[in-house]
PDB file of C-alpha atoms and ligand atoms in Angstrom:
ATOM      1  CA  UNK A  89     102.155 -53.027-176.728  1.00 59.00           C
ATOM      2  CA  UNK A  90     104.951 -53.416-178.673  1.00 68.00           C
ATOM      3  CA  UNK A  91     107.710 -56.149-177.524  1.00 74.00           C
ATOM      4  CA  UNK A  92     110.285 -53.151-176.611  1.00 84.00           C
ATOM      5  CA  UNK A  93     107.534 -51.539-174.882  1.00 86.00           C
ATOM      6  CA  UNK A  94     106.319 -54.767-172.822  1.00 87.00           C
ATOM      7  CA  UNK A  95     109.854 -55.352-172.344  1.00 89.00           C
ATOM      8  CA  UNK A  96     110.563 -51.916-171.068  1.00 91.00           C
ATOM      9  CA  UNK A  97     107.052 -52.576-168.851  1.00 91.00           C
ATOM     10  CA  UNK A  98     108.062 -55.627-166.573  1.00 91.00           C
ATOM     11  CA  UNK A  99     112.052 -54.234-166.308  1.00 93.00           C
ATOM     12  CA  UNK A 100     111.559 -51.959-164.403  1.00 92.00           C
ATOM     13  CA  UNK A 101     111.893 -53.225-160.891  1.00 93.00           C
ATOM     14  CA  UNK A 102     114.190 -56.156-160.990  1.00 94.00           C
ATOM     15  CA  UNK A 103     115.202 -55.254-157.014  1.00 95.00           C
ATOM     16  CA  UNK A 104     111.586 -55.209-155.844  1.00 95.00           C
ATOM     17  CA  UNK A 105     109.539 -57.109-158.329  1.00 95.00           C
ATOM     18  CA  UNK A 106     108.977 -60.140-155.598  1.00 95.00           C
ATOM     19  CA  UNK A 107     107.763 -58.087-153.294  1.00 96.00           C
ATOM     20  CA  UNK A 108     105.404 -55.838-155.192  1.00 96.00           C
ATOM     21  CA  UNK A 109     104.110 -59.152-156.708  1.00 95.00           C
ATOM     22  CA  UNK A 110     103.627 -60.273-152.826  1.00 96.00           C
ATOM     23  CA  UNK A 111     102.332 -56.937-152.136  1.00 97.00           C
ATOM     24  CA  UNK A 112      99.293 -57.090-154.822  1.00 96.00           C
ATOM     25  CA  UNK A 113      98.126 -60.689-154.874  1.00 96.00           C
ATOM     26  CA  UNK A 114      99.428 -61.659-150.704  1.00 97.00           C
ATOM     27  CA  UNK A 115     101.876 -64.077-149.720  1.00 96.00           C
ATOM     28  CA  UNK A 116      98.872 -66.507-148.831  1.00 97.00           C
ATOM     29  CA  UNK A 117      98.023 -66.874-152.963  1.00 98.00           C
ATOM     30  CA  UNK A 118     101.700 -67.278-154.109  1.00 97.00           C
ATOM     31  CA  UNK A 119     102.513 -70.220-151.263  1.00 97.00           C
ATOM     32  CA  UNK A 120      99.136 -72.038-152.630  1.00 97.00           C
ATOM     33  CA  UNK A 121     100.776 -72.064-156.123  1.00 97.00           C
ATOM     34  CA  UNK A 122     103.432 -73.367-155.091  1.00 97.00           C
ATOM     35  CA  UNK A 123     102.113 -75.909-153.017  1.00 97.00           C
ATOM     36  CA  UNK A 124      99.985 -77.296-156.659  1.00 97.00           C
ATOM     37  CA  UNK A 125     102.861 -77.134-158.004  1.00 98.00           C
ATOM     38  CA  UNK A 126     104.609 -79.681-155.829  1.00 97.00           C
ATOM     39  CA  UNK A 127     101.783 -81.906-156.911  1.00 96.00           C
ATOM     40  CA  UNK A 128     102.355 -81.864-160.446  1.00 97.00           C
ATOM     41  CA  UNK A 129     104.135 -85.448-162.377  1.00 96.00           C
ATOM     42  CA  UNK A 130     107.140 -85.660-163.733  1.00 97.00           C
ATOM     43  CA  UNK A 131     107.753 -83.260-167.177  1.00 98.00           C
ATOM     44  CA  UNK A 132     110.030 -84.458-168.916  1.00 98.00           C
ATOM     45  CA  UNK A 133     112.386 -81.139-170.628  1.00 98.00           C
ATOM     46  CA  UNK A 134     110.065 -78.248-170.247  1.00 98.00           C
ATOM     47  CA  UNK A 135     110.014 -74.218-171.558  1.00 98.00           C
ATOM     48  CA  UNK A 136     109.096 -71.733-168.827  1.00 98.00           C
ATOM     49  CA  UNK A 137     108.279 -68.735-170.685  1.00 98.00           C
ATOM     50  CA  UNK A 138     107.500 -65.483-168.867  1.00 98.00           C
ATOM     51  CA  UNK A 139     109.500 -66.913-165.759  1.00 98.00           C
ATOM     52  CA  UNK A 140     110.472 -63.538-164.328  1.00 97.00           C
ATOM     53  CA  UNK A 141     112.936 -64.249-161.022  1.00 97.00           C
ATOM     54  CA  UNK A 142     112.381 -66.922-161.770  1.00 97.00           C
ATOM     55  CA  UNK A 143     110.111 -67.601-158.636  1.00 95.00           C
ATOM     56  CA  UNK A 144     108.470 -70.494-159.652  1.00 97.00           C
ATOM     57  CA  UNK A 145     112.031 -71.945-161.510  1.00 97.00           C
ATOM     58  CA  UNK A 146     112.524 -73.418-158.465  1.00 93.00           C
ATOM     59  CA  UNK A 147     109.790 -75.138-157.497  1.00 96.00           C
ATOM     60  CA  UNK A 148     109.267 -76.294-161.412  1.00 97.00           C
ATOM     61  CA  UNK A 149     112.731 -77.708-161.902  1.00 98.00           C
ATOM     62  CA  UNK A 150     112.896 -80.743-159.746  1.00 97.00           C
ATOM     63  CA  UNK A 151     109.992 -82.276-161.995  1.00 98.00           C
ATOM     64  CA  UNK A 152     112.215 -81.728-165.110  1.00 98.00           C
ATOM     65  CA  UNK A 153     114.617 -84.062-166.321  1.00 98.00           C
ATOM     66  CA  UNK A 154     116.025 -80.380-168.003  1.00 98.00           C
ATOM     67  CA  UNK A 155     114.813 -76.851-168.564  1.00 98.00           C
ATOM     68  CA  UNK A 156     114.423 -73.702-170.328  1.00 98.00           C
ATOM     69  CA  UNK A 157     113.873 -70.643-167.958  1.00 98.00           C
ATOM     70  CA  UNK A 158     112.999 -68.000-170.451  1.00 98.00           C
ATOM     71  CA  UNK A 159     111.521 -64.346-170.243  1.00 97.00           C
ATOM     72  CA  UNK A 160     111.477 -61.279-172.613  1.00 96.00           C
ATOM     73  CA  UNK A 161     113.025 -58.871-169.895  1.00 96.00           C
ATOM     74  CA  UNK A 162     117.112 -59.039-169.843  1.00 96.00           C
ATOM     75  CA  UNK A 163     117.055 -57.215-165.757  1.00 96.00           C
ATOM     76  CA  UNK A 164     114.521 -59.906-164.540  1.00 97.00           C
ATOM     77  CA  UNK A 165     116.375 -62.692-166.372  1.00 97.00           C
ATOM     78  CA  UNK A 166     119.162 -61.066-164.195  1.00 97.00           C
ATOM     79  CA  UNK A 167     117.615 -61.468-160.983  1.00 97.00           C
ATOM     80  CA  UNK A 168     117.039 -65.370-162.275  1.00 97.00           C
ATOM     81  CA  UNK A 169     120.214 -66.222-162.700  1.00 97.00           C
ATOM     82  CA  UNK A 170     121.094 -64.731-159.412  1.00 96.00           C
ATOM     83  CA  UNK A 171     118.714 -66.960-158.101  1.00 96.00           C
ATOM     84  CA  UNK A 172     118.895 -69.959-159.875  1.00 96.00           C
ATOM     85  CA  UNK A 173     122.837 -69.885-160.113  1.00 92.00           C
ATOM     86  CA  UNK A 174     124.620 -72.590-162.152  1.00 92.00           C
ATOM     87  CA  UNK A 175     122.292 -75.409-162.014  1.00 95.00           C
ATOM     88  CA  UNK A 176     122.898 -78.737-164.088  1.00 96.00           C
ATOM     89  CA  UNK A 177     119.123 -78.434-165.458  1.00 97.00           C
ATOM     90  CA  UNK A 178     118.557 -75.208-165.931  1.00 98.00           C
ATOM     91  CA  UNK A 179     119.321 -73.370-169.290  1.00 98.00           C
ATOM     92  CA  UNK A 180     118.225 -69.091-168.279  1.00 97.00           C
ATOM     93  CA  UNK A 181     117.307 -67.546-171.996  1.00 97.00           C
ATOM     94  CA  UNK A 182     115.661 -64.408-173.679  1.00 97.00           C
ATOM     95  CA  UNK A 183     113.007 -65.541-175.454  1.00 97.00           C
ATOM     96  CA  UNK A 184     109.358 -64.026-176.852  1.00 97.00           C
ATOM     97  CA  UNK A 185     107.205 -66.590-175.974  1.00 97.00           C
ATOM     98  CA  UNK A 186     104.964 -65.318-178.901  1.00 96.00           C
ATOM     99  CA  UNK A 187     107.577 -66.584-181.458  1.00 97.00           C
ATOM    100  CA  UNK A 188     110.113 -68.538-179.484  1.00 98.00           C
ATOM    101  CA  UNK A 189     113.614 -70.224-181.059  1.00 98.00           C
ATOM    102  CA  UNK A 190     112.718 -73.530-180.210  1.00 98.00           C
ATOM    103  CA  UNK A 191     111.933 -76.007-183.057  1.00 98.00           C
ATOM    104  CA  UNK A 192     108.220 -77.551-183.827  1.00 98.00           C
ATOM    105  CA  UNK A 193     107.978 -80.732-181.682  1.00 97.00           C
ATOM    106  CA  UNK A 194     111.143 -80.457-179.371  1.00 98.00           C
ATOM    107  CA  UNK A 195     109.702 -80.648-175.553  1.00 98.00           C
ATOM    108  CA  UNK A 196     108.224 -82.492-173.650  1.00 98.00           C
ATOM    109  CA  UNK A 197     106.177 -79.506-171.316  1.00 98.00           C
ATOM    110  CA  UNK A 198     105.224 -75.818-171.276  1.00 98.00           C
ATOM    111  CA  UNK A 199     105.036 -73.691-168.187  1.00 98.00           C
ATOM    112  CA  UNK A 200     103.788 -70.134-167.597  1.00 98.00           C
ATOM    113  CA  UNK A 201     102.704 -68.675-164.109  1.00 98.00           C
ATOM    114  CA  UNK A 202     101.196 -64.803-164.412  1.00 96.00           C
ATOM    115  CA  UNK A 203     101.911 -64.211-168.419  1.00 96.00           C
ATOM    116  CA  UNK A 204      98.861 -65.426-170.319  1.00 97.00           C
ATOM    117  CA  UNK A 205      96.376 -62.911-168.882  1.00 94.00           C
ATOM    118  CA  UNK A 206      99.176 -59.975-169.743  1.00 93.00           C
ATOM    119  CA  UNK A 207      99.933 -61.065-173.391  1.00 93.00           C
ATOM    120  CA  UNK A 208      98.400 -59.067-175.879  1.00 92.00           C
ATOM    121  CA  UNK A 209      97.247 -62.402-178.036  1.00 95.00           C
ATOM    122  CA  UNK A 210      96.665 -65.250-175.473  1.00 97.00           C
ATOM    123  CA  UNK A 211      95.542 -67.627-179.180  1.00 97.00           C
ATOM    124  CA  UNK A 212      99.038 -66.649-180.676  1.00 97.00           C
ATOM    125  CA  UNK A 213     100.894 -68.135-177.427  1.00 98.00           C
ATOM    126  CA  UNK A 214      99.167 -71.047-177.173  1.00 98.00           C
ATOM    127  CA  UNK A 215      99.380 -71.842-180.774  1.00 98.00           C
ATOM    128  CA  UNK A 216     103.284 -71.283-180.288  1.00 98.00           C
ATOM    129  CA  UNK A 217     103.359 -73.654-177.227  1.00 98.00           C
ATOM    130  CA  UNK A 218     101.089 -75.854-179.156  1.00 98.00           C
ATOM    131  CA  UNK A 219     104.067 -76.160-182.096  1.00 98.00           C
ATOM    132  CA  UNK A 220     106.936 -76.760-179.676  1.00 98.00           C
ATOM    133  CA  UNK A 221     105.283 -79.726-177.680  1.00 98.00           C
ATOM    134  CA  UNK A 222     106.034 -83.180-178.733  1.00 97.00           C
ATOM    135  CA  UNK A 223     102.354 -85.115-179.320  1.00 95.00           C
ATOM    136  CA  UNK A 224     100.989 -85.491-175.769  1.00 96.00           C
ATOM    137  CA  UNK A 225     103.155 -83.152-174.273  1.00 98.00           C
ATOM    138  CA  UNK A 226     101.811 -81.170-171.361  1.00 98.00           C
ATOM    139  CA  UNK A 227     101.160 -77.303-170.758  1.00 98.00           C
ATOM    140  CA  UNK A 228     100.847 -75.945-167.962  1.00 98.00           C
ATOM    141  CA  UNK A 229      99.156 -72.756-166.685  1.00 98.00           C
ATOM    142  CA  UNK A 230      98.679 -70.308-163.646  1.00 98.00           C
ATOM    143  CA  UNK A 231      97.541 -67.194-163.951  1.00 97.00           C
ATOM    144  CA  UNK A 232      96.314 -64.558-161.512  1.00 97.00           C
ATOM    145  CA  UNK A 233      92.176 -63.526-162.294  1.00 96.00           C
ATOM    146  CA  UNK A 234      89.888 -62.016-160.633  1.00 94.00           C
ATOM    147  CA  UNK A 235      87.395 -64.159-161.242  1.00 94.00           C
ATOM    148  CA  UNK A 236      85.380 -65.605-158.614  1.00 93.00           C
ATOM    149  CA  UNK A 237      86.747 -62.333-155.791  1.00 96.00           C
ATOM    150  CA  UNK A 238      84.068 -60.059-154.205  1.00 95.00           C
ATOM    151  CA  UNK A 239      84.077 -56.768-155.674  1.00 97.00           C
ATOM    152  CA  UNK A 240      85.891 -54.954-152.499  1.00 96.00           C
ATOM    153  CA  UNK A 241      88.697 -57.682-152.610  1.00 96.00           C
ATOM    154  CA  UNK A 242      88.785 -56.499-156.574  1.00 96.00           C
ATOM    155  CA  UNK A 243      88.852 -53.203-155.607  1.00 96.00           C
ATOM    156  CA  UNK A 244      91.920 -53.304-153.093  1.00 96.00           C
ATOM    157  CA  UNK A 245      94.284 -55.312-155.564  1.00 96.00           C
ATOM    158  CA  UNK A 246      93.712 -53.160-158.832  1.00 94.00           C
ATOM    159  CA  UNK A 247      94.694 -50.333-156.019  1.00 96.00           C
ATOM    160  CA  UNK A 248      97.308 -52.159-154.874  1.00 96.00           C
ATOM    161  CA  UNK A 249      98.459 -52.729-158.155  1.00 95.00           C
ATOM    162  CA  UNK A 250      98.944 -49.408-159.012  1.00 95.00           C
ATOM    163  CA  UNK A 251     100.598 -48.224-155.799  1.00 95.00           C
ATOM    164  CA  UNK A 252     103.335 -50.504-157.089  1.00 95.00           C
ATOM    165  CA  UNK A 253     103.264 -50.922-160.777  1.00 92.00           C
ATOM    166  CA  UNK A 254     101.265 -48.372-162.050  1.00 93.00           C
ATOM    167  CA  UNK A 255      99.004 -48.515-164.872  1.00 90.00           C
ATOM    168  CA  UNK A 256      98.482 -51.947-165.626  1.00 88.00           C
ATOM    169  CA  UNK A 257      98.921 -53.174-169.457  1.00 84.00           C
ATOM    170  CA  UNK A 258      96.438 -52.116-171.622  1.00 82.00           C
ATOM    171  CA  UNK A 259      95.842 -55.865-172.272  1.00 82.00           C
ATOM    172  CA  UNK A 260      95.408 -57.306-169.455  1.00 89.00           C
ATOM    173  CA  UNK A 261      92.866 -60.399-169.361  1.00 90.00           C
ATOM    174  CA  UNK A 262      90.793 -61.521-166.463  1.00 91.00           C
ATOM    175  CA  UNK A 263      90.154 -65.240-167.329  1.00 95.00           C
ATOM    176  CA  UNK A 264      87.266 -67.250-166.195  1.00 95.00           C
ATOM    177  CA  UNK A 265      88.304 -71.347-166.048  1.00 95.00           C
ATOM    178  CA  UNK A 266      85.668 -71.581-168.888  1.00 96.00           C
ATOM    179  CA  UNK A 267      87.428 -69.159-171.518  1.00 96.00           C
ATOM    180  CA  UNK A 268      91.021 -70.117-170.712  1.00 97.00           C
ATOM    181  CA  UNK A 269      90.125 -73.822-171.240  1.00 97.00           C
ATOM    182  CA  UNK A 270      87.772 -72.945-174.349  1.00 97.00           C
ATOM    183  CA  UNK A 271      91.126 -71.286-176.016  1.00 98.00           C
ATOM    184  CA  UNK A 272      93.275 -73.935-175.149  1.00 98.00           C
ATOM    185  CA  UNK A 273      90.939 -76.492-176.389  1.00 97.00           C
ATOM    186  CA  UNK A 274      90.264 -74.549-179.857  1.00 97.00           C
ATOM    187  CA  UNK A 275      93.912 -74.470-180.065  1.00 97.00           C
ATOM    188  CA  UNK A 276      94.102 -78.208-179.618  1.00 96.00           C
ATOM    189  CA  UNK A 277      94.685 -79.199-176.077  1.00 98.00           C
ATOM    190  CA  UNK A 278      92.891 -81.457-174.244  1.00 97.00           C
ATOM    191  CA  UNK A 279      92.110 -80.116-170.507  1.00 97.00           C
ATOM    192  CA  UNK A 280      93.304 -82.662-168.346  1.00 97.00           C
ATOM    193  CA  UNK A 281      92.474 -80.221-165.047  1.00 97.00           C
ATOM    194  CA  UNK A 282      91.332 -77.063-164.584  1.00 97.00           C
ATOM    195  CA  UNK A 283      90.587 -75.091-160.852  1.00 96.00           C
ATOM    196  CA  UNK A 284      90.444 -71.715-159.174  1.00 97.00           C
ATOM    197  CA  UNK A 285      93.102 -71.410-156.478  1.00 97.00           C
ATOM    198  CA  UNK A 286      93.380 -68.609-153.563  1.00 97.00           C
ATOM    199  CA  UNK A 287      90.600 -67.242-151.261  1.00 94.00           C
ATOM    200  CA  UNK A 288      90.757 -62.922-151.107  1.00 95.00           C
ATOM    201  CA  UNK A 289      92.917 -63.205-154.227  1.00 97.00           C
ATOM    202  CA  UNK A 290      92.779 -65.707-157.187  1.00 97.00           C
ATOM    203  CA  UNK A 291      94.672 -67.643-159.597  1.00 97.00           C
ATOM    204  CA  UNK A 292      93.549 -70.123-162.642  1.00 98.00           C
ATOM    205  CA  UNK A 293      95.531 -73.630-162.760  1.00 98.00           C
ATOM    206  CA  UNK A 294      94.912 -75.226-166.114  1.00 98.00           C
ATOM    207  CA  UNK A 295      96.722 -78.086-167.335  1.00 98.00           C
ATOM    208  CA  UNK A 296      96.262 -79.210-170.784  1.00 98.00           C
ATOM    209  CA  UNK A 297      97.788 -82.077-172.822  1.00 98.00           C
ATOM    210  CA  UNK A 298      98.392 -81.910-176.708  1.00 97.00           C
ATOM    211  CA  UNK A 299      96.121 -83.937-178.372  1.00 85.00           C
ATOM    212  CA  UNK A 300      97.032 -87.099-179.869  1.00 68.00           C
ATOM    213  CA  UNK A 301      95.847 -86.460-183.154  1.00 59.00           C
ATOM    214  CA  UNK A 302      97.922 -83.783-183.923  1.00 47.00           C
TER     215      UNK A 302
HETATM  216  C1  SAM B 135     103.409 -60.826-164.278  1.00 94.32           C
HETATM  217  S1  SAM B 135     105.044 -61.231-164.735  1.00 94.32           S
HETATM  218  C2  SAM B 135     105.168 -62.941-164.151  1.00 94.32           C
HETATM  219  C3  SAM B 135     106.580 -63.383-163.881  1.00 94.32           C
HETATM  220  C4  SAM B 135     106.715 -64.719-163.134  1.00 94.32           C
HETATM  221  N1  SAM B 135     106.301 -65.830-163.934  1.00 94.32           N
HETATM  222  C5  SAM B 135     105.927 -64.670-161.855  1.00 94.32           C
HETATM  223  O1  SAM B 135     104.893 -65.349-161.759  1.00 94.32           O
HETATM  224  O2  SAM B 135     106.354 -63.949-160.941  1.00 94.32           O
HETATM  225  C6  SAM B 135     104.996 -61.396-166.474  1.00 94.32           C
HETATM  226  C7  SAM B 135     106.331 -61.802-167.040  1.00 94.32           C
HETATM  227  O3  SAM B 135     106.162 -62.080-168.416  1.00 94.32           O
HETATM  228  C8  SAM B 135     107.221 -61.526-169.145  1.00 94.32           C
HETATM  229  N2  SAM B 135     106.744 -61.292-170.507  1.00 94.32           N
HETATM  230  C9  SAM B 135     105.813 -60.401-170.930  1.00 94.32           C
HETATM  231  N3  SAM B 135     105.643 -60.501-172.260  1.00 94.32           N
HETATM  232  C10 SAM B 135     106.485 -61.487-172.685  1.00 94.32           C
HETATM  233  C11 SAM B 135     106.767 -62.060-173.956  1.00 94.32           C
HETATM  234  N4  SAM B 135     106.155 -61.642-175.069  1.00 94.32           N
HETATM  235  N5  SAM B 135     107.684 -63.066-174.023  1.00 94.32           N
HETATM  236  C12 SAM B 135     108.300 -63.515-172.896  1.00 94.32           C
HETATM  237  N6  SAM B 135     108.084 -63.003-171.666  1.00 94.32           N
HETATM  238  C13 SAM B 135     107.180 -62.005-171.565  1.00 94.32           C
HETATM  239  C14 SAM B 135     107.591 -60.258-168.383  1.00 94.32           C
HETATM  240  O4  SAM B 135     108.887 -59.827-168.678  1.00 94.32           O
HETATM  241  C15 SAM B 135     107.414 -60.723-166.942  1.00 94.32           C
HETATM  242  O5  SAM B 135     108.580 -61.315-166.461  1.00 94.32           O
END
């Protein structure tokens, strides 16, 4: 897909894109992201790329001394700024996370919740979060899979996908732990943890660390 295309993809339900999202994966999986994410350390100034409405801003920004809140969609980065207001941390941004602004070496973390399994080249965005961390700077990753749900549970979500979104990228990954952690790691990360989260519905939470050699 072509960037105006994606773009034109994921803008167009800024009113009702939190609750289709709770619609197709259940309120039950997006409160148990949230709930790893309040365990994460402290990040130091962080990128979120892909953040959306910025539902996970939120929740990410207290463990920041400063962020970016970036997406490629100008009506969702709308409904961010709505959300997140004027905060002293937060900078809100249009950015392609494929070939960002941000200079080699200039933060401390990377976040992305529900982007890497809808990007067209998973290796090109980790290689661009890979030049924008500082040496031993942390990345960190959710995304939705179905890896690991019982084929009806499958079943019900791709139809409940479509009831709200239509037909899904053409792109769209379904990541085992073992190939998301495989790309990060030929990329140059070191995978500091890695687990399936969610019961009926699933997510991947990988985080990785830049390795020291670099
Ligand atoms: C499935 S949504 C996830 C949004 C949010 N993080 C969440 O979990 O609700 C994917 C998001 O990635 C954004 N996106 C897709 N391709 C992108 C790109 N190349 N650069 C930046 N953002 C992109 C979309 O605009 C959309 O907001």
């Amino acid at each position: 897909m072509r960037d105006n295309k994606t773009e034109e993809y994921w803008s167009r339900f800024p009113d009702t894109y939190d609750k289709k999202m709770e619609y197709v994966v259940g309120k039950e999986l997006l409160a148990d992201i949230i709930q790893e994410l309040n365990h994460l350390p402290e990040l130091g100034e962080l990128v979120e790329f892909g953040c959306g409405t910025g539902i996970y801003t939120e929740t990410i920004v207290p463990k920041t001394k400063s962020m970016f809140a970036t997406d490629l969609s100008d009506s969702l980065i709308a409904v961010a700024r709505k959300r997140i207001g004027d905060h002293p941390k937060v900078t809100i941004q249009k950015e392609n996370c494929m070939a960002t602004s941000f200079p080699s070496e200039a933060l401390d973390s990377v976040f992305m919740a529900n982007l890497i399994h809808v990007i067209e080249s998973p290796s090109t965005l980790l290689q661009e979060c890979y030049r924008i961390l500082r040496k031993n700077g942390t990345i960190v990753i959710v995304t939705f899979t179905d890896h690991g749900m019982k084929l009806w549970d499958k079943i019900k979500m791709g139809l409940r996908f479509v009831k709200s979104w239509g037909k899904p990228p053409s792109h769209t990954h379904s990541f085992s732990p073992e190939d998301l952690a495989s790309m990060m790691k030929d990329t140059g990360f070191t995978i500091k943890e890695s687990k399936v989260i969610g019961n009926e519905t699933k997510a991947l939470y990988i985080i990785g660390q830049k390795d020291m050699k670099a």
